[in-house]
Coordinates of N, CA and C in Angstrom, one line a residue:
Chain A
G342 N 22.2 11.6 60.6 CA 20.8 12.0 60.6 C 20.1 11.7 61.9
A343 N 18.9 12.1 62.2 CA 18.3 12.2 63.5 C 18.0 10.6 63.8
G344 N 17.7 9.8 62.9 CA 17.1 8.5 63.0 C 17.9 7.5 62.3
V345 N 17.5 6.2 62.4 CA 18.1 5.1 61.7 C 17.6 5.3 60.3
S346 N 18.6 5.2 59.3 CA 18.3 5.4 57.8 C 18.4 3.9 57.2
Q347 N 17.5 3.5 56.4 CA 17.7 2.2 55.6 C 17.5 2.6 54.1
S348 N 18.3 1.9 53.3 CA 18.0 2.1 51.9 C 18.4 0.7 51.1
P349 N 17.7 0.4 50.1 CA 16.5 1.0 49.5 C 15.3 0.9 50.4
S350 N 14.3 1.7 50.2 CA 12.9 1.6 51.0 C 12.2 0.4 50.3
N351 N 12.3 0.3 49.1 CA 11.5 -0.8 48.4 C 12.6 -1.4 47.3
K352 N 12.6 -2.8 47.2 CA 13.5 -3.4 46.4 C 12.7 -4.6 45.7
V353 N 12.6 -4.6 44.4 CA 12.0 -5.8 43.7 C 13.1 -6.4 42.9
T354 N 13.2 -7.7 43.0 CA 14.3 -8.4 42.3 C 13.8 -9.7 41.8
E355 N 14.5 -10.2 41.0 CA 14.2 -11.6 40.3 C 14.8 -12.7 41.2
K356 N 14.2 -13.8 41.3 CA 14.8 -15.0 42.0 C 16.2 -15.3 41.3
G357 N 17.0 -15.6 42.3 CA 18.3 -15.9 41.8 C 19.4 -14.6 41.8
K358 N 18.9 -13.6 41.9 CA 19.8 -12.3 41.9 C 20.3 -12.0 43.4
D359 N 21.4 -11.3 43.5 CA 21.9 -10.9 44.8 C 21.4 -9.5 45.1
V360 N 21.1 -9.2 46.5 CA 20.8 -8.0 46.7 C 21.4 -7.4 48.1
E361 N 21.6 -6.2 48.1 CA 22.4 -5.5 49.3 C 21.5 -4.5 49.9
L362 N 21.2 -4.6 51.2 CA 20.5 -3.7 51.9 C 21.3 -2.8 52.9
R363 N 21.2 -1.6 53.0 CA 22.1 -0.9 53.7 C 21.4 -0.2 55.0
C364 N 22.1 0.0 56.1 CA 21.6 0.5 57.4 C 22.6 1.6 57.8
D365 N 22.1 2.9 58.1 CA 22.9 3.9 58.7 C 22.4 4.0 60.0
P366 N 23.0 3.7 61.0 CA 22.4 3.8 62.4 C 22.5 5.3 62.9
I367 N 22.0 5.4 64.2 CA 22.0 6.7 64.8 C 23.4 7.0 65.2
S368 N 24.0 8.2 65.0 CA 25.4 8.4 65.2 C 25.6 8.2 66.7
G369 N 26.8 7.5 66.9 CA 27.3 7.3 68.3 C 26.7 5.9 68.9
H370 N 25.7 5.2 68.2 CA 25.2 4.1 68.6 C 26.2 2.8 68.3
T371 N 26.5 2.0 69.3 CA 27.6 1.1 69.1 C 26.9 -0.3 68.8
A372 N 25.7 -0.5 69.1 CA 25.1 -1.7 68.6 C 24.1 -1.6 67.4
L373 N 24.0 -2.6 66.7 CA 23.3 -2.5 65.5 C 22.6 -4.0 65.3
Y374 N 21.3 -3.9 65.0 CA 20.7 -5.3 64.8 C 19.8 -5.2 63.4
W375 N 19.8 -6.5 62.9 CA 18.9 -6.7 61.7 C 17.8 -7.8 62.2
Y376 N 16.7 -7.3 61.8 CA 15.4 -8.2 61.9 C 14.7 -8.3 60.5
R377 N 13.9 -9.3 60.4 CA 13.1 -9.7 59.3 C 11.6 -9.8 59.7
Q378 N 10.8 -9.1 59.0 CA 9.4 -9.2 59.4 C 8.6 -9.6 58.1
S379 N 7.8 -10.6 58.3 CA 7.0 -11.1 57.2 C 5.7 -11.5 57.8
L380 N 4.7 -11.7 56.9 CA 3.3 -11.8 57.3 C 3.3 -13.2 58.1
G381 N 2.6 -13.2 59.3 CA 2.5 -14.4 59.8 C 3.7 -15.0 60.7
Q382 N 4.9 -14.3 60.5 CA 6.0 -14.7 61.1 C 6.5 -13.7 62.3
G383 N 6.0 -12.5 62.2 CA 6.4 -11.6 63.3 C 7.8 -11.0 63.0
L384 N 8.4 -10.5 64.0 CA 9.8 -9.9 63.9 C 10.7 -11.0 64.2
E385 N 11.7 -11.3 63.2 CA 12.6 -12.4 63.3 C 14.0 -11.9 63.4
F386 N 14.7 -12.3 64.6 CA 16.0 -11.7 64.7 C 17.1 -12.4 63.7
L387 N 17.9 -11.6 63.1 CA 18.9 -12.2 62.2 C 20.3 -12.1 62.8
I388 N 20.8 -10.9 63.1 CA 22.1 -10.6 63.6 C 22.3 -9.4 64.3
Y389 N 23.2 -9.4 65.3 CA 23.6 -8.1 65.8 C 25.0 -7.9 65.9
F390 N 25.3 -6.6 65.9 CA 26.7 -6.0 65.8 C 27.0 -5.3 67.2
Q391 N 28.1 -5.5 67.7 CA 28.7 -4.6 68.8 C 30.0 -4.0 68.1
G392 N 30.1 -2.8 67.8 CA 31.1 -2.2 67.0 C 31.0 -2.9 65.7
N393 N 32.2 -3.4 65.2 CA 32.2 -3.9 64.1 C 32.2 -5.6 64.1
S394 N 32.1 -6.1 65.2 CA 32.0 -7.6 65.4 C 30.6 -8.1 65.6
A395 N 30.3 -9.3 65.1 CA 29.0 -9.8 65.2 C 29.0 -10.9 66.3
P396 N 28.7 -10.8 67.7 CA 28.7 -11.7 68.6 C 27.6 -12.8 68.5
D397 N 26.5 -12.4 67.8 CA 25.4 -13.3 67.6 C 24.8 -13.1 66.2
K398 N 25.1 -14.2 65.4 CA 24.5 -14.2 64.0 C 23.8 -15.5 64.0
S399 N 23.1 -15.9 65.0 CA 22.3 -17.2 65.0 C 21.1 -17.1 64.3
G400 N 20.6 -15.9 64.1 CA 19.4 -15.8 63.4 C 19.5 -15.8 61.7
L401 N 20.5 -15.8 61.3 CA 20.8 -15.8 59.7 C 20.2 -17.2 59.3
P402 N 19.2 -16.9 58.4 CA 18.5 -18.3 58.0 C 19.2 -19.4 57.2
S403 N 20.2 -18.8 56.5 CA 21.1 -19.8 55.6 C 22.4 -19.0 55.3
D404 N 23.2 -19.9 54.6 CA 24.5 -19.2 54.3 C 24.4 -18.3 52.9
R405 N 23.2 -18.1 52.7 CA 23.1 -17.1 51.5 C 22.9 -15.7 52.2
F406 N 22.8 -15.7 53.3 CA 22.6 -14.4 54.1 C 24.0 -14.1 54.8
S407 N 24.4 -12.8 54.7 CA 25.6 -12.3 55.4 C 25.6 -10.9 55.7
A408 N 26.3 -10.4 56.6 CA 26.2 -9.1 57.0 C 27.5 -8.5 57.4
E409 N 27.9 -7.3 57.2 CA 29.0 -6.8 57.8 C 28.8 -5.3 58.2
R410 N 29.7 -4.9 59.0 CA 29.6 -3.5 59.5 C 31.0 -2.9 59.6
T411 N 31.3 -1.7 59.0 CA 32.5 -1.0 58.9 C 32.5 0.1 59.7
G412 N 33.6 0.5 60.1 CA 33.9 1.8 60.8 C 33.0 2.0 62.0
G413 N 32.4 1.0 62.6 CA 31.4 1.0 63.7 C 30.1 1.8 63.4
S414 N 29.9 1.8 62.2 CA 28.8 2.7 61.7 C 27.8 1.8 60.7
V415 N 28.0 2.0 59.4 CA 27.0 1.6 58.4 C 27.2 0.1 58.3
S416 N 26.2 -0.6 58.1 CA 26.0 -2.0 58.0 C 25.4 -2.4 56.5
T417 N 25.8 -3.5 56.1 CA 25.1 -4.0 54.9 C 24.7 -5.5 55.1
L418 N 23.5 -5.6 54.6 CA 23.1 -7.1 54.7 C 22.9 -7.6 53.2
T419 N 23.6 -8.7 52.9 CA 23.6 -9.2 51.6 C 22.9 -10.5 51.6
I420 N 22.0 -10.6 50.5 CA 21.3 -11.9 50.4 C 21.8 -12.3 48.9
Q421 N 22.3 -13.6 48.9 CA 22.7 -13.9 47.7 C 21.7 -15.1 47.1
R422 N 21.5 -15.1 45.7 CA 20.7 -16.0 45.0 C 19.4 -16.1 45.8
T423 N 18.8 -14.9 45.8 CA 17.4 -14.8 46.4 C 16.4 -15.7 45.9
Q424 N 15.5 -16.1 46.9 CA 14.5 -16.9 46.7 C 13.1 -16.2 47.1
Q425 N 12.0 -16.7 46.7 CA 10.7 -16.1 47.0 C 10.5 -16.0 48.4
E426 N 11.0 -16.9 49.1 CA 10.6 -17.0 50.7 C 11.5 -15.8 51.4
D427 N 12.4 -15.2 50.6 CA 13.2 -14.0 51.3 C 12.4 -12.9 51.1
S428 N 11.2 -12.7 50.5 CA 10.4 -11.6 50.5 C 9.9 -11.2 51.9
A429 N 10.2 -10.0 52.2 CA 9.9 -9.6 53.6 C 10.3 -8.1 53.8
V430 N 10.0 -7.5 54.9 CA 10.6 -6.2 55.2 C 11.8 -6.5 56.1
Y431 N 13.0 -5.9 55.8 CA 14.2 -6.1 56.6 C 14.4 -4.8 57.4
L432 N 14.2 -5.0 58.7 CA 14.4 -3.7 59.7 C 15.8 -3.7 60.3
C433 N 16.2 -2.6 60.4 CA 17.6 -2.4 61.1 C 17.3 -1.5 62.3
A434 N 18.0 -1.9 63.4 CA 17.8 -1.1 64.5 C 19.2 -0.8 65.3
S435 N 19.2 0.2 66.1 CA 20.5 0.6 66.8 C 20.2 0.8 68.2
S436 N 21.2 0.8 69.2 CA 21.1 1.1 70.4 C 22.4 1.6 70.8
L437 N 22.3 2.6 72.0 CA 23.5 3.2 72.3 C 24.6 2.4 72.8
V438 N 24.2 1.3 73.7 CA 25.0 0.3 74.1 C 24.3 -1.1 73.9
Q439 N 24.9 -2.2 74.3 CA 24.3 -3.4 74.0 C 23.2 -3.7 74.9
L440 N 22.0 -3.1 74.3 CA 20.8 -3.1 75.0 C 20.9 -2.4 76.5
G441 N 20.9 -1.2 76.4 CA 20.8 -0.5 77.8 C 19.7 -1.0 78.6
F442 N 19.6 -0.5 79.8 CA 18.6 -0.9 80.7 C 17.1 -0.9 80.1
T443 N 17.0 0.1 79.5 CA 15.5 0.2 78.9 C 15.2 -0.8 77.8
G444 N 16.2 -1.5 77.3 CA 16.0 -2.3 76.2 C 15.5 -1.6 74.8
E445 N 15.7 -0.5 74.8 CA 15.2 0.4 73.7 C 16.3 0.3 72.5
L446 N 15.6 -0.3 71.4 CA 16.1 -0.1 70.0 C 15.3 0.9 69.3
F447 N 16.1 1.5 68.5 CA 15.6 2.5 67.6 C 15.6 1.8 66.2
F448 N 14.5 1.8 65.7 CA 14.3 1.2 64.3 C 14.2 2.1 63.2
G449 N 14.8 1.7 62.0 CA 14.5 2.4 60.8 C 13.1 1.9 60.2
E450 N 12.8 2.5 59.1 CA 11.5 2.2 58.5 C 11.4 1.0 57.6
G451 N 12.7 0.4 57.4 CA 12.7 -0.9 56.8 C 13.1 -0.8 55.4
S452 N 13.5 -2.0 54.8 CA 13.7 -2.1 53.3 C 12.7 -3.3 53.1
R453 N 11.6 -3.0 52.1 CA 10.7 -4.0 51.7 C 11.3 -4.8 50.4
L454 N 11.5 -6.0 50.7 CA 12.2 -6.8 49.5 C 11.0 -7.8 49.0
T455 N 10.9 -7.7 47.6 CA 10.0 -8.6 46.9 C 10.8 -9.3 45.9
V456 N 10.6 -10.6 46.0 CA 11.4 -11.5 45.0 C 10.5 -12.2 44.1
L457 N 10.5 -11.9 42.8 CA 9.5 -12.4 41.9 C 10.0 -13.8 41.6
Chain B
Q451 N 8.4 -25.5 72.0 CA 7.7 -24.4 72.2 C 8.4 -23.1 71.9
K452 N 7.7 -22.1 71.3 CA 8.4 -20.9 70.9 C 8.9 -20.1 72.1
E453 N 9.8 -19.3 72.1 CA 10.3 -18.5 73.4 C 9.3 -17.5 73.9
V454 N 8.5 -16.9 72.8 CA 7.5 -15.9 73.1 C 6.4 -16.1 72.3
E455 N 5.1 -16.2 72.7 CA 4.0 -16.4 71.9 C 2.9 -15.3 72.1
Q456 N 2.3 -14.7 70.9 CA 1.4 -13.7 71.0 C 0.3 -13.8 70.0
D457 N -0.9 -13.7 70.4 CA -2.0 -13.9 69.6 C -2.1 -12.7 68.6
P458 N -2.1 -13.0 67.2 CA -1.9 -11.9 66.3 C -3.2 -11.1 66.1
G459 N -4.2 -11.7 66.6 CA -5.6 -10.9 66.3 C -6.0 -11.2 65.0
P460 N -6.7 -10.1 64.2 CA -6.8 -8.7 64.7 C -7.8 -8.5 65.9
L461 N -7.6 -7.3 66.5 CA -8.6 -7.1 67.7 C -9.1 -5.6 67.3
S462 N -10.5 -5.6 67.3 CA -11.2 -4.4 67.0 C -12.1 -4.0 68.3
V463 N -12.0 -2.7 68.5 CA -12.7 -2.4 69.8 C -13.2 -1.0 69.6
P464 N -14.2 -0.5 70.3 CA -14.8 0.9 70.0 C -14.0 1.8 70.8
E465 N -14.0 3.1 70.5 CA -13.2 4.1 71.1 C -13.8 4.1 72.6
G466 N -12.8 4.4 73.5 CA -13.0 4.5 74.9 C -13.0 3.1 75.6
A467 N -12.8 1.9 74.8 CA -12.7 0.6 75.5 C -11.5 0.5 76.2
I468 N -11.5 -0.6 77.1 CA -10.3 -0.9 77.8 C -9.7 -2.1 76.9
V469 N -8.4 -2.2 76.5 CA -8.0 -3.2 75.6 C -6.8 -3.8 76.5
S470 N -6.9 -5.2 76.3 CA -6.0 -6.1 77.0 C -5.2 -7.0 75.9
L471 N -3.9 -6.7 76.0 CA -2.9 -7.5 75.0 C -2.0 -8.4 75.8
N472 N -1.9 -9.5 75.2 CA -1.1 -10.5 76.1 C -0.1 -11.3 75.4
C473 N 1.0 -11.8 76.2 CA 2.0 -12.6 75.6 C 2.3 -13.7 76.7
T474 N 2.8 -14.9 76.1 CA 3.4 -15.9 77.2 C 4.8 -16.2 76.7
Y475 N 5.6 -16.6 77.6 CA 7.0 -17.0 77.3 C 7.4 -18.2 78.0
S476 N 8.5 -18.8 77.6 CA 8.8 -20.2 78.0 C 10.0 -20.2 79.1
N477 N 10.9 -19.2 79.1 CA 12.2 -19.3 79.8 C 12.0 -18.4 81.1
S478 N 11.9 -19.1 82.2 CA 11.9 -18.5 83.5 C 12.9 -17.5 83.9
A479 N 14.0 -17.6 83.1 CA 15.2 -16.9 83.4 C 15.1 -15.4 82.8
F480 N 14.0 -15.2 82.0 CA 14.1 -13.7 81.4 C 13.6 -12.8 82.6
Q481 N 14.2 -11.5 82.4 CA 14.0 -10.6 83.4 C 13.5 -9.2 82.8
Y482 N 13.7 -8.9 81.5 CA 13.4 -7.7 80.9 C 12.4 -7.9 79.9
F483 N 11.2 -7.1 80.0 CA 10.0 -7.3 79.2 C 9.6 -6.0 78.6
M484 N 9.3 -6.0 77.4 CA 9.0 -4.7 76.7 C 7.7 -4.7 75.8
W485 N 7.1 -3.7 75.6 CA 6.1 -3.7 74.6 C 6.5 -2.5 73.6
Y486 N 6.5 -2.8 72.3 CA 6.8 -1.9 71.2 C 5.4 -1.7 70.4
R487 N 5.3 -0.6 69.9 CA 4.1 -0.1 69.1 C 4.7 0.1 67.7
Q488 N 3.8 -0.4 66.6 CA 4.3 -0.2 65.4 C 3.1 0.2 64.5
Y489 N 3.3 1.3 63.9 CA 2.3 1.9 62.8 C 2.5 1.4 61.6
S490 N 1.5 1.4 60.8 CA 1.7 0.7 59.3 C 2.9 1.5 58.6
R491 N 3.6 0.5 58.1 CA 4.8 1.0 57.2 C 5.8 1.8 57.9
K492 N 6.0 1.7 59.3 CA 6.8 2.3 60.2 C 7.7 1.2 60.9
G493 N 8.8 1.6 61.5 CA 9.5 0.7 62.4 C 8.8 0.7 63.8
P494 N 9.0 -0.3 64.6 CA 8.5 -0.3 65.8 C 9.3 0.7 66.7
E495 N 8.4 1.2 67.8 CA 8.9 2.1 68.8 C 8.7 1.6 70.2
L496 N 9.6 1.8 71.0 CA 9.4 1.4 72.4 C 8.2 2.1 73.1
L497 N 7.4 1.4 73.6 CA 6.2 2.0 74.4 C 6.4 2.0 76.0
M498 N 6.8 0.6 76.4 CA 7.0 0.5 77.8 C 8.0 -0.6 78.1
Y499 N 8.8 -0.6 79.3 CA 9.3 -1.8 79.6 C 9.2 -2.0 81.2
T500 N 9.4 -3.3 81.5 CA 9.3 -3.6 83.1 C 10.3 -4.6 83.3
Y501 N 10.8 -4.5 84.4 CA 11.9 -5.5 85.1 C 11.3 -6.5 86.1
S502 N 11.5 -7.7 85.8 CA 10.9 -8.7 86.7 C 9.4 -8.6 86.8
S503 N 8.9 -8.9 87.9 CA 7.4 -9.0 88.2 C 6.8 -7.6 88.5
G504 N 5.6 -7.5 88.3 CA 4.9 -6.3 88.8 C 4.3 -5.4 87.7
N505 N 3.9 -4.3 88.1 CA 3.1 -3.5 87.2 C 3.9 -2.1 87.0
K506 N 3.7 -1.6 85.7 CA 4.2 -0.2 85.5 C 3.1 0.6 84.7
E507 N 3.0 1.7 85.1 CA 1.9 2.6 84.6 C 2.5 3.9 83.9
D508 N 2.0 4.1 82.7 CA 2.4 5.4 82.0 C 1.1 6.0 81.4
G509 N 0.6 6.9 81.9 CA -0.7 7.6 81.3 C -1.8 6.5 81.2
R510 N -2.3 6.3 80.0 CA -3.3 5.2 79.7 C -2.9 3.8 79.7
F511 N -1.4 3.7 79.7 CA -1.0 2.3 79.5 C -0.4 1.8 80.7
T512 N -0.8 0.4 81.0 CA -0.2 -0.4 82.3 C 0.5 -1.6 81.6
A513 N 1.7 -1.8 82.0 CA 2.3 -3.1 81.6 C 2.4 -4.0 82.8
Q514 N 2.1 -5.2 82.7 CA 2.0 -6.0 83.9 C 2.9 -7.3 83.5
V515 N 3.7 -7.9 84.4 CA 4.5 -9.1 84.3 C 3.9 -10.0 85.4
D516 N 3.6 -11.1 85.1 CA 3.4 -12.2 86.0 C 4.6 -13.5 85.8
K517 N 5.5 -13.4 86.5 CA 6.6 -14.5 86.2 C 6.2 -15.7 86.7
S518 N 5.3 -16.0 87.7 CA 4.8 -17.4 88.1 C 4.1 -18.1 87.0
S519 N 3.5 -17.4 86.1 CA 2.8 -17.8 85.0 C 3.4 -17.6 83.7
K520 N 4.4 -16.8 83.7 CA 5.2 -16.5 82.5 C 4.1 -15.8 81.5
Y521 N 3.7 -14.8 82.0 CA 2.6 -14.0 81.3 C 2.8 -12.6 81.3
I522 N 2.8 -11.8 80.3 CA 2.9 -10.4 80.2 C 1.7 -9.8 79.4
S523 N 1.5 -8.7 80.0 CA 0.2 -8.0 79.6 C 0.3 -6.4 79.3
L524 N -0.3 -5.9 78.5 CA -0.6 -4.5 78.2 C -1.9 -4.1 78.2
F525 N -2.3 -3.1 79.0 CA -3.7 -2.6 79.1 C -3.5 -1.2 78.7
I526 N -4.7 -0.9 77.9 CA -4.9 0.5 77.5 C -6.2 0.9 77.8
R527 N -6.3 2.0 78.6 CA -7.5 2.5 79.1 C -8.0 3.6 78.1
D528 N -9.3 3.8 78.1 CA -9.9 4.8 77.3 C -9.2 4.8 75.8
S529 N -9.4 3.7 75.2 CA -8.6 3.7 73.9 C -9.0 4.7 72.9
Q530 N -8.1 5.0 72.1 CA -8.3 6.2 71.1 C -8.1 5.7 69.7
P531 N -8.7 6.1 68.6 CA -8.4 5.6 67.3 C -6.7 5.8 67.0
S532 N -6.1 6.8 67.6 CA -4.6 6.9 67.3 C -3.9 5.6 67.9
D533 N -4.6 5.0 68.8 CA -3.9 3.9 69.4 C -3.9 2.6 68.3
S534 N -4.6 2.8 67.2 CA -4.6 1.7 66.2 C -3.2 1.5 65.7
A535 N -2.7 0.3 65.9 CA -1.3 -0.1 65.5 C -1.1 -1.6 65.8
T536 N 0.0 -2.0 65.5 CA 0.3 -3.5 66.0 C 1.3 -3.3 67.2
Y537 N 0.7 -4.1 68.2 CA 1.7 -4.0 69.5 C 2.4 -5.4 69.7
L538 N 3.8 -5.2 69.9 CA 4.6 -6.3 69.9 C 5.2 -6.4 71.3
C539 N 5.0 -7.6 72.0 CA 5.8 -7.9 73.1 C 7.2 -8.3 72.8
A540 N 8.2 -7.9 73.7 CA 9.7 -8.5 73.4 C 10.2 -8.7 74.7
I541 N 11.1 -9.6 74.7 CA 11.9 -9.9 75.8 C 13.4 -9.9 75.5
R542 N 14.1 -9.6 76.5 CA 15.6 -9.5 76.2 C 16.2 -10.9 76.7
R543 N 16.9 -11.4 75.6 CA 17.7 -12.5 75.9 C 18.9 -12.2 76.7
S544 N 19.6 -13.3 77.3 CA 20.9 -13.3 78.0 C 22.0 -12.9 76.9
Q545 N 21.9 -13.3 75.7 CA 22.7 -12.8 74.7 C 22.9 -11.4 74.3
G546 N 21.7 -10.7 74.6 CA 21.6 -9.2 74.5 C 20.6 -8.9 73.5
N547 N 20.2 -9.8 72.5 CA 19.2 -9.3 71.6 C 17.8 -9.4 72.1
L548 N 17.0 -8.8 71.5 CA 15.5 -8.9 71.7 C 14.8 -10.0 71.0
I549 N 13.7 -10.7 71.6 CA 13.0 -11.6 70.7 C 11.6 -11.0 70.9
F550 N 11.0 -11.1 69.7 CA 9.6 -10.4 69.7 C 8.5 -11.5 69.5
G551 N 7.2 -11.1 70.0 CA 6.1 -11.9 69.7 C 5.7 -11.5 68.2
K552 N 4.7 -12.2 67.7 CA 4.2 -11.9 66.4 C 3.6 -10.6 66.2
G553 N 3.2 -10.0 67.3 CA 2.4 -8.8 67.2 C 0.9 -9.0 67.2
T554 N 0.1 -7.9 67.8 CA -1.3 -8.0 67.8 C -1.8 -6.8 67.0
K555 N -2.6 -6.8 66.1 CA -2.9 -5.6 65.4 C -4.2 -5.2 66.0
L556 N -4.2 -4.0 66.5 CA -5.4 -3.4 67.1 C -5.9 -2.4 66.3
S557 N -7.3 -2.4 66.2 CA -8.0 -1.3 65.5 C -9.0 -0.7 66.6
V558 N -9.0 0.7 66.7 CA -9.9 1.4 67.7 C -10.8 2.2 66.7
K559 N -12.1 1.9 66.7 CA -13.2 2.5 65.8 C -13.7 3.6 66.5
P560 N -13.8 4.9 65.7 CA -14.5 6.0 66.5 C -16.0 5.8 66.7

């Protein structure tokens, strides 16, 4: 596709359930990033991938969060045993190289997660 | 102290006003500074970037970096209702990822 695609766009789940969020980056983009955006907290870095490896996963808030990327393309962010504080918009972004000179990340429209 | 701080506003101005948006940061080693714009229910989009200190102008937008005071600014001249959005400052870390301010929500009234 022309842009970064994320699914689902909206997800409502019950506390304690596991959720998977998917990101399909722009074709040819080697770097992929996950951010979380919630009210009052701004855009919070979670993890980034260069190819299939994750050089920086320092932003993952707990061991309930994990992410993988396969084939240097699609990435999945998994949240186990969801809690209400996990409710947020999860944004995925990709870039052609690891933050080229312009620092331009191309963002998807996000997956809005609501944990009841 | 947080690495980057931004007043979340909201900020409401009349059409045609000059808008000033600001962020402060803590690490003097930062070199790359960006402004992203985010419309409601959309992902952020890069608006401007600057390297090190100085000004950069693009149409009605001017980005300014003052490294001595660790202060970055975005000025919008002749603001338009279509400029209504959330503006996020961003800084590139040495590890390669971007850290963002909380964003300032701007509303330009016709």
